Amino acid sequence: MHLLIPAAGSGRRMGSSRNKLLLPLLGQSVIAWTLRAAQAAASIEWIGIIGQPHDWQDFKQIVAELGLEGKVQFIQGGATRQASVYCGLQGLPADAKHVLIHDGARCLATPDLFERCGAMLEVCKGLIAAVPVKDTIKIVDPATQIIEQTPDRSNLWAAQTPQGFDVETLRHCHQEGRRLGWEVTDDAALFEQCGLPVKIVMGEDTNLKVTTPVDLTIAEFILKYRAELLAESQNP
Ligand code: CTP
Ligand code: MG
């Protein structure tokens, strides 16, 4: 399985002076946790990190510390996530048939989630990890701030990554997106706009996207909790 990790953002909503993926989280960087989960997923044999040149040095050091040099390639990203994934698709090895795309900022995804998404790609051409929404969602008129509609919550899912695709089909969808000027925030949306089916794989409630400072605090809490559970299971 080939894995692309979009990591070329700036982390504007984090309010930090550097890429949020390089911020510390329980003794490691955010992206190191993401890479560790990918490393522990046995089916992933190639990882493309899509980044900006000013982060190369830090990324390379993290990859070296994890002993991942043989598996990782660096690919220069673009101005938006969509542009970065497009660049990533150009950087895939020629023999790549399937690809998982996983945001560097989702540093709590488990190896099991990567494996379940990879397995599902054997039987479909497009999938995303997602979870049923817990909140009631409102559609709001941006001008008046008045609610227009309350969609039936039982049909609503919150999109996560990994998202997985047949490489040729996803390349085609990205090309269509560029040709027609579509602006989307995930790759599934390009598939959908091309009229192609995208399957849901049950995601994880803990698979949050580190976006604002409070997410770092929550992520630290979850990682500590996991470490405690592991320690308990090793010394019952
Ligand atoms: N990303 C990317 N290329 C971009 C923008 C984002 O590869 N030009 C990546 C980010 O590094 C992140 C993932 O896409 O891993 C999801 O994006 P997001 O959480 O929005 O990260 P940022 O764009 O860095 O954050 P912000 O939107 O707050 O600036
Ligand atoms: Mg962004």
PDB file of C-alpha atoms and ligand atoms in Angstrom:
ATOM      1  CA  MET A   1       0.000   0.000   0.000  1.00  0.00           C
ATOM      2  CA  HIS A   2       1.164   3.526  -0.835  1.00  0.00           C
ATOM      3  CA  LEU A   3       0.436   6.346   1.583  1.00  0.00           C
ATOM      4  CA  LEU A   4       0.536  10.090   0.877  1.00  0.00           C
ATOM      5  CA  ILE A   5       0.710  12.447   3.856  1.00  0.00           C
ATOM      6  CA  PRO A   6      -0.284  16.061   3.102  1.00  0.00           C
ATOM      7  CA  ALA A   7       1.989  18.077   5.407  1.00  0.00           C
ATOM      8  CA  ALA A   8       2.523  21.272   3.415  1.00  0.00           C
ATOM      9  CA  GLY A   9       0.211  23.595   5.357  1.00  0.00           C
ATOM     10  CA  SER A  10       1.154  26.472   7.595  1.00  0.00           C
ATOM     11  CA  GLY A  11      -1.198  25.890  10.529  1.00  0.00           C
ATOM     12  CA  ARG A  12      -2.744  29.359  10.445  1.00  0.00           C
ATOM     13  CA  ARG A  13      -5.558  28.448  12.858  1.00  0.00           C
ATOM     14  CA  MET A  14      -3.001  27.142  15.342  1.00  0.00           C
ATOM     15  CA  GLY A  15      -1.552  30.662  15.533  1.00  0.00           C
ATOM     16  CA  SER A  16       1.989  29.327  15.624  1.00  0.00           C
ATOM     17  CA  SER A  17       4.945  30.775  13.723  1.00  0.00           C
ATOM     18  CA  ARG A  18       5.794  27.404  12.154  1.00  0.00           C
ATOM     19  CA  ASN A  19       4.019  24.443  10.568  1.00  0.00           C
ATOM     20  CA  LYS A  20       1.797  22.987  13.323  1.00  0.00           C
ATOM     21  CA  LEU A  21       2.997  19.497  12.371  1.00  0.00           C
ATOM     22  CA  LEU A  22       6.384  20.373  13.873  1.00  0.00           C
ATOM     23  CA  LEU A  23       4.959  21.463  17.225  1.00  0.00           C
ATOM     24  CA  PRO A  24       5.790  19.237  20.204  1.00  0.00           C
ATOM     25  CA  LEU A  25       3.229  16.714  21.447  1.00  0.00           C
ATOM     26  CA  LEU A  26       4.178  14.507  24.384  1.00  0.00           C
ATOM     27  CA  GLY A  27       7.896  14.526  23.606  1.00  0.00           C
ATOM     28  CA  GLN A  28       7.616  14.176  19.814  1.00  0.00           C
ATOM     29  CA  SER A  29       6.391  16.304  16.954  1.00  0.00           C
ATOM     30  CA  VAL A  30       2.800  16.000  15.726  1.00  0.00           C
ATOM     31  CA  ILE A  31       3.933  14.464  12.435  1.00  0.00           C
ATOM     32  CA  ALA A  32       6.142  11.937  14.231  1.00  0.00           C
ATOM     33  CA  TRP A  33       3.013  10.486  15.877  1.00  0.00           C
ATOM     34  CA  THR A  34       1.299  10.295  12.473  1.00  0.00           C
ATOM     35  CA  LEU A  35       4.322   8.540  10.986  1.00  0.00           C
ATOM     36  CA  ARG A  36       4.561   6.100  13.894  1.00  0.00           C
ATOM     37  CA  ALA A  37       0.991   4.953  13.300  1.00  0.00           C
ATOM     38  CA  ALA A  38       1.698   4.502   9.584  1.00  0.00           C
ATOM     39  CA  GLN A  39       4.931   2.659  10.396  1.00  0.00           C
ATOM     40  CA  ALA A  40       3.020   0.229  12.601  1.00  0.00           C
ATOM     41  CA  ALA A  41       0.547  -0.590   9.804  1.00  0.00           C
ATOM     42  CA  ALA A  42       2.232  -3.570   8.154  1.00  0.00           C
ATOM     43  CA  SER A  43       0.544  -3.149   4.763  1.00  0.00           C
ATOM     44  CA  ILE A  44       2.041   0.332   4.167  1.00  0.00           C
ATOM     45  CA  GLU A  45       5.284  -0.107   2.263  1.00  0.00           C
ATOM     46  CA  TRP A  46       5.813   3.395   0.806  1.00  0.00           C
ATOM     47  CA  ILE A  47       5.134   6.829   2.316  1.00  0.00           C
ATOM     48  CA  GLY A  48       5.199  10.137   0.449  1.00  0.00           C
ATOM     49  CA  ILE A  49       5.412  13.201   2.700  1.00  0.00           C
ATOM     50  CA  ILE A  50       4.073  16.245   0.863  1.00  0.00           C
ATOM     51  CA  GLY A  51       5.729  19.301   2.368  1.00  0.00           C
ATOM     52  CA  GLN A  52       7.192  22.743   1.816  1.00  0.00           C
ATOM     53  CA  PRO A  53      10.958  23.103   1.287  1.00  0.00           C
ATOM     54  CA  HIS A  54      11.408  25.188   4.460  1.00  0.00           C
ATOM     55  CA  ASP A  55      10.322  22.139   6.491  1.00  0.00           C
ATOM     56  CA  TRP A  56      12.509  19.554   4.677  1.00  0.00           C
ATOM     57  CA  GLN A  57      15.298  19.610   7.215  1.00  0.00           C
ATOM     58  CA  ASP A  58      12.983  19.028  10.197  1.00  0.00           C
ATOM     59  CA  PHE A  59      10.969  16.358   8.381  1.00  0.00           C
ATOM     60  CA  LYS A  60      14.160  14.531   7.344  1.00  0.00           C
ATOM     61  CA  GLN A  61      15.428  14.480  10.900  1.00  0.00           C
ATOM     62  CA  ILE A  62      12.115  13.082  12.201  1.00  0.00           C
ATOM     63  CA  VAL A  63      12.064  10.413   9.488  1.00  0.00           C
ATOM     64  CA  ALA A  64      15.665   9.454  10.337  1.00  0.00           C
ATOM     65  CA  GLU A  65      14.888   9.233  14.075  1.00  0.00           C
ATOM     66  CA  LEU A  66      12.045   6.823  13.295  1.00  0.00           C
ATOM     67  CA  GLY A  67      14.301   4.743  11.030  1.00  0.00           C
ATOM     68  CA  LEU A  68      11.944   5.334   8.101  1.00  0.00           C
ATOM     69  CA  GLU A  69      14.462   6.628   5.512  1.00  0.00           C
ATOM     70  CA  GLY A  70      14.056   3.600   3.252  1.00  0.00           C
ATOM     71  CA  LYS A  71      10.283   3.948   3.076  1.00  0.00           C
ATOM     72  CA  VAL A  72       9.831   7.713   2.749  1.00  0.00           C
ATOM     73  CA  GLN A  73       9.968  10.083  -0.228  1.00  0.00           C
ATOM     74  CA  PHE A  74       9.564  13.864   0.026  1.00  0.00           C
ATOM     75  CA  ILE A  75       7.343  15.667  -2.469  1.00  0.00           C
ATOM     76  CA  GLN A  76       6.897  19.429  -2.727  1.00  0.00           C
ATOM     77  CA  GLY A  77       3.340  20.575  -1.983  1.00  0.00           C
ATOM     78  CA  GLY A  78       1.217  23.447  -3.277  1.00  0.00           C
ATOM     79  CA  ALA A  79      -0.749  26.426  -1.995  1.00  0.00           C
ATOM     80  CA  THR A  80      -3.845  24.438  -0.966  1.00  0.00           C
ATOM     81  CA  ARG A  81      -4.388  20.927   0.340  1.00  0.00           C
ATOM     82  CA  GLN A  82      -5.972  20.041  -3.002  1.00  0.00           C
ATOM     83  CA  ALA A  83      -2.890  21.306  -4.876  1.00  0.00           C
ATOM     84  CA  SER A  84      -0.627  19.424  -2.469  1.00  0.00           C
ATOM     85  CA  VAL A  85      -2.421  16.118  -3.042  1.00  0.00           C
ATOM     86  CA  TYR A  86      -2.227  16.739  -6.803  1.00  0.00           C
ATOM     87  CA  CYS A  87       1.554  17.115  -6.437  1.00  0.00           C
ATOM     88  CA  GLY A  88       1.623  13.974  -4.290  1.00  0.00           C
ATOM     89  CA  LEU A  89      -0.147  11.977  -7.003  1.00  0.00           C
ATOM     90  CA  GLN A  90       2.551  13.032  -9.497  1.00  0.00           C
ATOM     91  CA  GLY A  91       5.195  11.801  -7.046  1.00  0.00           C
ATOM     92  CA  LEU A  92       3.763   8.290  -6.614  1.00  0.00           C
ATOM     93  CA  PRO A  93       5.841   5.407  -7.991  1.00  0.00           C
ATOM     94  CA  ALA A  94       4.654   4.273 -11.428  1.00  0.00           C
ATOM     95  CA  ASP A  95       3.447   0.911 -10.098  1.00  0.00           C
ATOM     96  CA  ALA A  96       1.134   2.406  -7.438  1.00  0.00           C
ATOM     97  CA  LYS A  97      -2.386   1.042  -8.004  1.00  0.00           C
ATOM     98  CA  HIS A  98      -4.000   2.123  -4.728  1.00  0.00           C
ATOM     99  CA  VAL A  99      -3.263   5.071  -2.484  1.00  0.00           C
ATOM    100  CA  LEU A 100      -4.256   6.090   1.012  1.00  0.00           C
ATOM    101  CA  ILE A 101      -4.170   9.815   1.732  1.00  0.00           C
ATOM    102  CA  HIS A 102      -3.874  10.790   5.380  1.00  0.00           C
ATOM    103  CA  ASP A 103      -3.500  14.297   6.788  1.00  0.00           C
ATOM    104  CA  GLY A 104      -0.313  14.788   8.768  1.00  0.00           C
ATOM    105  CA  ALA A 105      -2.458  16.694  11.266  1.00  0.00           C
ATOM    106  CA  ARG A 106      -4.497  13.568  12.163  1.00  0.00           C
ATOM    107  CA  CYS A 107      -1.812  12.228  14.439  1.00  0.00           C
ATOM    108  CA  LEU A 108      -4.056   9.937  16.527  1.00  0.00           C
ATOM    109  CA  ALA A 109      -5.264   7.601  13.774  1.00  0.00           C
ATOM    110  CA  THR A 110      -4.458   4.015  14.746  1.00  0.00           C
ATOM    111  CA  PRO A 111      -2.602   1.413  12.635  1.00  0.00           C
ATOM    112  CA  ASP A 112      -5.834  -0.606  12.680  1.00  0.00           C
ATOM    113  CA  LEU A 113      -7.676   2.212  10.876  1.00  0.00           C
ATOM    114  CA  PHE A 114      -4.993   2.270   8.138  1.00  0.00           C
ATOM    115  CA  GLU A 115      -5.324  -1.500   7.779  1.00  0.00           C
ATOM    116  CA  ARG A 116      -9.124  -1.434   7.593  1.00  0.00           C
ATOM    117  CA  CYS A 117      -9.043   1.289   4.931  1.00  0.00           C
ATOM    118  CA  GLY A 118      -6.373  -0.600   2.968  1.00  0.00           C
ATOM    119  CA  ALA A 119      -8.433  -3.805   3.060  1.00  0.00           C
ATOM    120  CA  MET A 120     -11.567  -2.005   1.860  1.00  0.00           C
ATOM    121  CA  LEU A 121      -9.624  -0.638  -1.143  1.00  0.00           C
ATOM    122  CA  GLU A 122      -9.439  -4.196  -2.467  1.00  0.00           C
ATOM    123  CA  VAL A 123     -13.180  -4.047  -3.146  1.00  0.00           C
ATOM    124  CA  CYS A 124     -13.910  -0.399  -4.020  1.00  0.00           C
ATOM    125  CA  LYS A 125     -12.264   2.516  -5.831  1.00  0.00           C
ATOM    126  CA  GLY A 126     -12.959   5.251  -3.327  1.00  0.00           C
ATOM    127  CA  LEU A 127     -13.421   5.334   0.445  1.00  0.00           C
ATOM    128  CA  ILE A 128     -13.103   7.570   3.447  1.00  0.00           C
ATOM    129  CA  ALA A 129     -12.920   7.050   7.182  1.00  0.00           C
ATOM    130  CA  ALA A 130     -15.835   8.865   8.812  1.00  0.00           C
ATOM    131  CA  VAL A 131     -17.854   8.857  12.040  1.00  0.00           C
ATOM    132  CA  PRO A 132     -21.545   9.585  12.673  1.00  0.00           C
ATOM    133  CA  VAL A 133     -21.920  13.177  13.884  1.00  0.00           C
ATOM    134  CA  LYS A 134     -22.889  13.625  17.525  1.00  0.00           C
ATOM    135  CA  ASP A 135     -24.055  17.219  17.308  1.00  0.00           C
ATOM    136  CA  THR A 136     -27.183  18.414  15.575  1.00  0.00           C
ATOM    137  CA  ILE A 137     -25.960  20.308  12.499  1.00  0.00           C
ATOM    138  CA  LYS A 138     -27.589  23.542  11.291  1.00  0.00           C
ATOM    139  CA  ILE A 139     -27.356  25.125   7.859  1.00  0.00           C
ATOM    140  CA  VAL A 140     -27.130  28.876   8.449  1.00  0.00           C
ATOM    141  CA  ASP A 141     -27.613  31.877   6.155  1.00  0.00           C
ATOM    142  CA  PRO A 142     -24.207  33.631   6.366  1.00  0.00           C
ATOM    143  CA  ALA A 143     -25.733  37.074   5.836  1.00  0.00           C
ATOM    144  CA  THR A 144     -28.445  36.924   8.517  1.00  0.00           C
ATOM    145  CA  GLN A 145     -27.033  34.219  10.838  1.00  0.00           C
ATOM    146  CA  ILE A 146     -30.479  32.663  10.778  1.00  0.00           C
ATOM    147  CA  ILE A 147     -30.943  28.912  10.499  1.00  0.00           C
ATOM    148  CA  GLU A 148     -32.177  27.760   7.122  1.00  0.00           C
ATOM    149  CA  GLN A 149     -32.379  24.036   7.736  1.00  0.00           C
ATOM    150  CA  THR A 150     -31.683  21.202  10.173  1.00  0.00           C
ATOM    151  CA  PRO A 151     -30.635  18.117   8.201  1.00  0.00           C
ATOM    152  CA  ASP A 152     -31.584  14.693   9.560  1.00  0.00           C
ATOM    153  CA  ARG A 153     -28.648  13.805  11.801  1.00  0.00           C
ATOM    154  CA  SER A 154     -28.976  10.072  11.212  1.00  0.00           C
ATOM    155  CA  ASN A 155     -27.639  10.582   7.667  1.00  0.00           C
ATOM    156  CA  LEU A 156     -24.730  12.848   8.617  1.00  0.00           C
ATOM    157  CA  TRP A 157     -21.149  11.657   8.938  1.00  0.00           C
ATOM    158  CA  ALA A 158     -18.024  13.655   9.788  1.00  0.00           C
ATOM    159  CA  ALA A 159     -15.284  13.045   7.199  1.00  0.00           C
ATOM    160  CA  GLN A 160     -11.829  12.035   8.382  1.00  0.00           C
ATOM    161  CA  THR A 161      -8.734  10.617   6.775  1.00  0.00           C
ATOM    162  CA  PRO A 162      -7.385   8.125   5.696  1.00  0.00           C
ATOM    163  CA  GLN A 163      -9.174   8.414   2.385  1.00  0.00           C
ATOM    164  CA  GLY A 164      -8.322   5.707  -0.139  1.00  0.00           C
ATOM    165  CA  PHE A 165      -8.566   5.565  -3.927  1.00  0.00           C
ATOM    166  CA  ASP A 166      -7.703   3.792  -7.111  1.00  0.00           C
ATOM    167  CA  VAL A 167      -4.774   5.931  -8.293  1.00  0.00           C
ATOM    168  CA  GLU A 168      -5.753   6.303 -11.949  1.00  0.00           C
ATOM    169  CA  THR A 169      -9.320   7.261 -11.071  1.00  0.00           C
ATOM    170  CA  LEU A 170      -8.217   9.811  -8.470  1.00  0.00           C
ATOM    171  CA  ARG A 171      -5.740  11.349 -10.950  1.00  0.00           C
ATOM    172  CA  HIS A 172      -8.605  11.737 -13.407  1.00  0.00           C
ATOM    173  CA  CYS A 173     -10.806  13.382 -10.736  1.00  0.00           C
ATOM    174  CA  HIS A 174      -8.048  15.831  -9.778  1.00  0.00           C
ATOM    175  CA  GLN A 175      -7.551  16.737 -13.436  1.00  0.00           C
ATOM    176  CA  GLU A 176     -11.270  17.348 -13.820  1.00  0.00           C
ATOM    177  CA  GLY A 177     -11.179  19.495 -10.680  1.00  0.00           C
ATOM    178  CA  ARG A 178      -8.371  21.628 -12.123  1.00  0.00           C
ATOM    179  CA  ARG A 179     -10.039  21.904 -15.502  1.00  0.00           C
ATOM    180  CA  LEU A 180     -13.392  22.968 -14.052  1.00  0.00           C
ATOM    181  CA  GLY A 181     -12.071  25.061 -11.146  1.00  0.00           C
ATOM    182  CA  TRP A 182     -13.546  22.972  -8.325  1.00  0.00           C
ATOM    183  CA  GLU A 183     -12.265  23.902  -4.869  1.00  0.00           C
ATOM    184  CA  VAL A 184     -12.666  21.138  -2.317  1.00  0.00           C
ATOM    185  CA  THR A 185     -11.323  20.321   1.130  1.00  0.00           C
ATOM    186  CA  ASP A 186     -10.957  16.575   0.645  1.00  0.00           C
ATOM    187  CA  ASP A 187     -10.354  14.102  -2.155  1.00  0.00           C
ATOM    188  CA  ALA A 188     -13.658  12.318  -1.703  1.00  0.00           C
ATOM    189  CA  ALA A 189     -15.386  15.532  -2.818  1.00  0.00           C
ATOM    190  CA  LEU A 190     -13.605  15.332  -6.196  1.00  0.00           C
ATOM    191  CA  PHE A 191     -14.741  11.726  -6.595  1.00  0.00           C
ATOM    192  CA  GLU A 192     -18.303  12.749  -5.692  1.00  0.00           C
ATOM    193  CA  GLN A 193     -18.292  15.672  -8.150  1.00  0.00           C
ATOM    194  CA  CYS A 194     -17.276  13.216 -10.866  1.00  0.00           C
ATOM    195  CA  GLY A 195     -20.323  11.103  -9.966  1.00  0.00           C
ATOM    196  CA  LEU A 196     -18.263   8.239  -8.520  1.00  0.00           C
ATOM    197  CA  PRO A 197     -19.221   6.279  -5.382  1.00  0.00           C
ATOM    198  CA  VAL A 198     -17.227   6.759  -2.183  1.00  0.00           C
ATOM    199  CA  LYS A 199     -17.631   4.132   0.540  1.00  0.00           C
ATOM    200  CA  ILE A 200     -17.562   4.896   4.267  1.00  0.00           C
ATOM    201  CA  VAL A 201     -15.203   3.016   6.578  1.00  0.00           C
ATOM    202  CA  MET A 202     -15.993   3.446  10.283  1.00  0.00           C
ATOM    203  CA  GLY A 203     -13.500   5.999  11.579  1.00  0.00           C
ATOM    204  CA  GLU A 204     -12.412   6.676  15.144  1.00  0.00           C
ATOM    205  CA  ASP A 205     -13.777   9.257  17.587  1.00  0.00           C
ATOM    206  CA  THR A 206     -10.215   9.919  18.734  1.00  0.00           C
ATOM    207  CA  ASN A 207      -8.989  10.569  15.165  1.00  0.00           C
ATOM    208  CA  LEU A 208      -9.092  14.339  15.588  1.00  0.00           C
ATOM    209  CA  LYS A 209      -7.355  16.820  13.289  1.00  0.00           C
ATOM    210  CA  VAL A 210      -4.970  18.987  15.266  1.00  0.00           C
ATOM    211  CA  THR A 211      -6.202  22.422  14.192  1.00  0.00           C
ATOM    212  CA  THR A 212      -6.308  24.858  17.139  1.00  0.00           C
ATOM    213  CA  PRO A 213      -4.272  24.915  20.390  1.00  0.00           C
ATOM    214  CA  VAL A 214      -6.930  23.057  22.379  1.00  0.00           C
ATOM    215  CA  ASP A 215      -6.576  20.089  20.009  1.00  0.00           C
ATOM    216  CA  LEU A 216      -2.961  19.673  21.131  1.00  0.00           C
ATOM    217  CA  THR A 217      -4.117  19.455  24.763  1.00  0.00           C
ATOM    218  CA  ILE A 218      -6.806  16.894  23.879  1.00  0.00           C
ATOM    219  CA  ALA A 219      -4.350  14.881  21.756  1.00  0.00           C
ATOM    220  CA  GLU A 220      -1.843  14.804  24.617  1.00  0.00           C
ATOM    221  CA  PHE A 221      -4.530  13.544  26.984  1.00  0.00           C
ATOM    222  CA  ILE A 222      -5.531  10.750  24.589  1.00  0.00           C
ATOM    223  CA  LEU A 223      -1.919   9.679  23.993  1.00  0.00           C
ATOM    224  CA  LYS A 224      -1.246   9.565  27.756  1.00  0.00           C
ATOM    225  CA  TYR A 225      -4.402   7.515  28.275  1.00  0.00           C
ATOM    226  CA  ARG A 226      -3.290   5.052  25.588  1.00  0.00           C
ATOM    227  CA  ALA A 227       0.147   4.759  27.192  1.00  0.00           C
ATOM    228  CA  GLU A 228      -1.477   4.012  30.572  1.00  0.00           C
ATOM    229  CA  LEU A 229      -3.698   1.319  29.044  1.00  0.00           C
ATOM    230  CA  LEU A 230      -0.654  -0.246  27.378  1.00  0.00           C
ATOM    231  CA  ALA A 231       1.338  -0.211  30.629  1.00  0.00           C
ATOM    232  CA  GLU A 232      -1.567  -1.807  32.496  1.00  0.00           C
ATOM    233  CA  SER A 233      -1.936  -4.565  29.909  1.00  0.00           C
ATOM    234  CA  GLN A 234       1.807  -5.319  30.153  1.00  0.00           C
ATOM    235  CA  ASN A 235       1.839  -5.320  33.997  1.00  0.00           C
ATOM    236  CA  PRO A 236      -1.644  -6.393  35.064  1.00  0.00           C
TER     237      PRO A 236
HETATM  238  N1  CTP B   1      -1.952  20.809   3.779  1.00  0.00           N
HETATM  239  C1  CTP B   1      -1.106  20.632   2.682  1.00  0.00           C
HETATM  240  N2  CTP B   1      -0.913  21.666   1.801  1.00  0.00           N
HETATM  241  C2  CTP B   1      -1.531  22.839   1.986  1.00  0.00           C
HETATM  242  C3  CTP B   1      -2.427  23.033   3.074  1.00  0.00           C
HETATM  243  C4  CTP B   1      -2.610  21.978   3.964  1.00  0.00           C
HETATM  244  O1  CTP B   1      -0.518  19.566   2.528  1.00  0.00           O
HETATM  245  N3  CTP B   1      -1.263  23.824   1.137  1.00  0.00           N
HETATM  246  C5  CTP B   1      -2.072  19.719   4.762  1.00  0.00           C
HETATM  247  C6  CTP B   1      -1.778  20.160   6.202  1.00  0.00           C
HETATM  248  O2  CTP B   1      -0.368  20.152   6.438  1.00  0.00           O
HETATM  249  C7  CTP B   1      -2.566  19.175   7.034  1.00  0.00           C
HETATM  250  C8  CTP B   1      -3.709  18.759   6.102  1.00  0.00           C
HETATM  251  O3  CTP B   1      -3.401  19.259   4.798  1.00  0.00           O
HETATM  252  O4  CTP B   1      -1.827  18.028   7.387  1.00  0.00           O
HETATM  253  C9  CTP B   1      -5.043  19.320   6.577  1.00  0.00           C
HETATM  254  O5  CTP B   1      -5.014  20.742   6.506  1.00  0.00           O
HETATM  255  P1  CTP B   1      -5.265  21.726   7.735  1.00  0.00           P
HETATM  256  O6  CTP B   1      -5.605  20.969   8.969  1.00  0.00           O
HETATM  257  O7  CTP B   1      -6.180  22.801   7.247  1.00  0.00           O
HETATM  258  O8  CTP B   1      -3.765  22.300   7.992  1.00  0.00           O
HETATM  259  P2  CTP B   1      -3.223  23.754   7.658  1.00  0.00           P
HETATM  260  O9  CTP B   1      -3.698  24.176   6.309  1.00  0.00           O
HETATM  261  O10 CTP B   1      -1.764  23.700   7.920  1.00  0.00           O
HETATM  262  O11 CTP B   1      -3.919  24.618   8.809  1.00  0.00           O
HETATM  263  P3  CTP B   1      -4.746  26.009   8.631  1.00  0.00           P
HETATM  264  O12 CTP B   1      -5.860  25.697   7.656  1.00  0.00           O
HETATM  265  O13 CTP B   1      -5.203  26.339   9.997  1.00  0.00           O
HETATM  266  O14 CTP B   1      -3.749  26.996   8.065  1.00  0.00           O
HETATM  267 MG    MG B   2      -5.815  24.420   5.902  1.00  0.00          MG
END
